[in-house]
């Protein structure tokens, strides 16, 4: 039971990294275009995903 929980915790932990990486790439594209509203929204989303990552990493401990 503990092994399966560790595996699910690990998969949840990895997925936010990919999401935050893609959002960082999108924010770079918007910085070139100069669309500040979209950039701020995407930064808020990335902060939320980072918080989710902190929560999932604390559960795996």
PDB file of C-alpha atoms in Angstrom:
ATOM      1  CA  UNK A   1       0.000   0.000   0.000  1.00  0.00           C
ATOM      2  CA  UNK A   2       2.814   2.431   0.867  1.00  0.00           C
ATOM      3  CA  UNK A   3       4.620   1.571  -2.418  1.00  0.00           C
ATOM      4  CA  UNK A   4       1.590   2.477  -4.558  1.00  0.00           C
ATOM      5  CA  UNK A   5       1.128   5.744  -2.631  1.00  0.00           C
ATOM      6  CA  UNK A   6       4.805   6.620  -3.174  1.00  0.00           C
ATOM      7  CA  UNK A   7       4.462   6.002  -6.933  1.00  0.00           C
ATOM      8  CA  UNK A   8       1.331   8.177  -7.269  1.00  0.00           C
ATOM      9  CA  UNK A   9       3.008  10.911  -5.183  1.00  0.00           C
ATOM     10  CA  UNK A  10       6.003  10.794  -7.493  1.00  0.00           C
ATOM     11  CA  UNK A  11       3.901  11.075 -10.679  1.00  0.00           C
ATOM     12  CA  UNK A  12       1.952  14.040  -9.218  1.00  0.00           C
ATOM     13  CA  UNK A  13       5.277  15.640  -8.249  1.00  0.00           C
ATOM     14  CA  UNK A  14       6.726  15.411 -11.757  1.00  0.00           C
ATOM     15  CA  UNK A  15       3.735  16.758 -13.719  1.00  0.00           C
ATOM     16  CA  UNK A  16       3.764  20.327 -12.224  1.00  0.00           C
ATOM     17  CA  UNK A  17       7.383  20.716 -13.367  1.00  0.00           C
ATOM     18  CA  UNK A  18       6.369  20.175 -16.987  1.00  0.00           C
ATOM     19  CA  UNK A  19       3.421  22.582 -16.653  1.00  0.00           C
ATOM     20  CA  UNK A  20       5.529  25.314 -15.030  1.00  0.00           C
ATOM     21  CA  UNK A  21       8.185  24.882 -17.732  1.00  0.00           C
ATOM     22  CA  UNK A  22       5.666  25.322 -20.551  1.00  0.00           C
ATOM     23  CA  UNK A  23       4.108  28.372 -18.816  1.00  0.00           C
ATOM     24  CA  UNK A  24       7.567  29.972 -18.448  1.00  0.00           C
ATOM     25  CA  UNK A  25       8.141  29.502 -22.199  1.00  0.00           C
ATOM     26  CA  UNK A  26       4.714  31.065 -22.958  1.00  0.00           C
ATOM     27  CA  UNK A  27       5.496  34.071 -20.714  1.00  0.00           C
ATOM     28  CA  UNK A  28       8.740  34.654 -22.635  1.00  0.00           C
ATOM     29  CA  UNK A  29       6.765  34.752 -25.913  1.00  0.00           C
ATOM     30  CA  UNK A  30       4.291  37.298 -24.476  1.00  0.00           C
ATOM     31  CA  UNK A  31       7.125  39.504 -23.186  1.00  0.00           C
ATOM     32  CA  UNK A  32       8.347  39.920 -26.777  1.00  0.00           C
ATOM     33  CA  UNK A  33       4.836  40.844 -27.968  1.00  0.00           C
ATOM     34  CA  UNK A  34       4.353  43.218 -25.006  1.00  0.00           C
ATOM     35  CA  UNK A  35       1.046  41.782 -23.778  1.00  0.00           C
ATOM     36  CA  UNK A  36       1.377  42.523 -20.056  1.00  0.00           C
ATOM     37  CA  UNK A  37      -2.122  41.383 -18.960  1.00  0.00           C
ATOM     38  CA  UNK A  38      -1.661  37.876 -20.353  1.00  0.00           C
ATOM     39  CA  UNK A  39       1.832  37.675 -18.891  1.00  0.00           C
ATOM     40  CA  UNK A  40       0.547  38.542 -15.396  1.00  0.00           C
ATOM     41  CA  UNK A  41      -2.229  35.924 -15.677  1.00  0.00           C
ATOM     42  CA  UNK A  42       0.227  33.227 -16.724  1.00  0.00           C
ATOM     43  CA  UNK A  43       2.615  34.183 -13.899  1.00  0.00           C
ATOM     44  CA  UNK A  44      -0.258  33.787 -11.385  1.00  0.00           C
ATOM     45  CA  UNK A  45      -1.012  30.334 -12.859  1.00  0.00           C
ATOM     46  CA  UNK A  46       2.674  29.343 -12.593  1.00  0.00           C
ATOM     47  CA  UNK A  47       2.740  30.504  -8.941  1.00  0.00           C
ATOM     48  CA  UNK A  48      -0.362  28.370  -8.218  1.00  0.00           C
ATOM     49  CA  UNK A  49       1.266  25.338  -9.864  1.00  0.00           C
ATOM     50  CA  UNK A  50       4.439  25.915  -7.839  1.00  0.00           C
ATOM     51  CA  UNK A  51       2.327  25.945  -4.652  1.00  0.00           C
ATOM     52  CA  UNK A  52       0.686  22.690  -5.783  1.00  0.00           C
ATOM     53  CA  UNK A  53       4.166  21.235  -6.308  1.00  0.00           C
ATOM     54  CA  UNK A  54       5.193  22.255  -2.770  1.00  0.00           C
ATOM     55  CA  UNK A  55       2.059  20.582  -1.355  1.00  0.00           C
ATOM     56  CA  UNK A  56       2.652  17.348  -3.307  1.00  0.00           C
ATOM     57  CA  UNK A  57       6.360  17.241  -2.369  1.00  0.00           C
ATOM     58  CA  UNK A  58       5.484  17.680   1.327  1.00  0.00           C
ATOM     59  CA  UNK A  59       3.015  14.751   1.044  1.00  0.00           C
ATOM     60  CA  UNK A  60       5.703  12.471  -0.439  1.00  0.00           C
ATOM     61  CA  UNK A  61       7.839  13.096   2.682  1.00  0.00           C
TER      62      UNK A  61
END
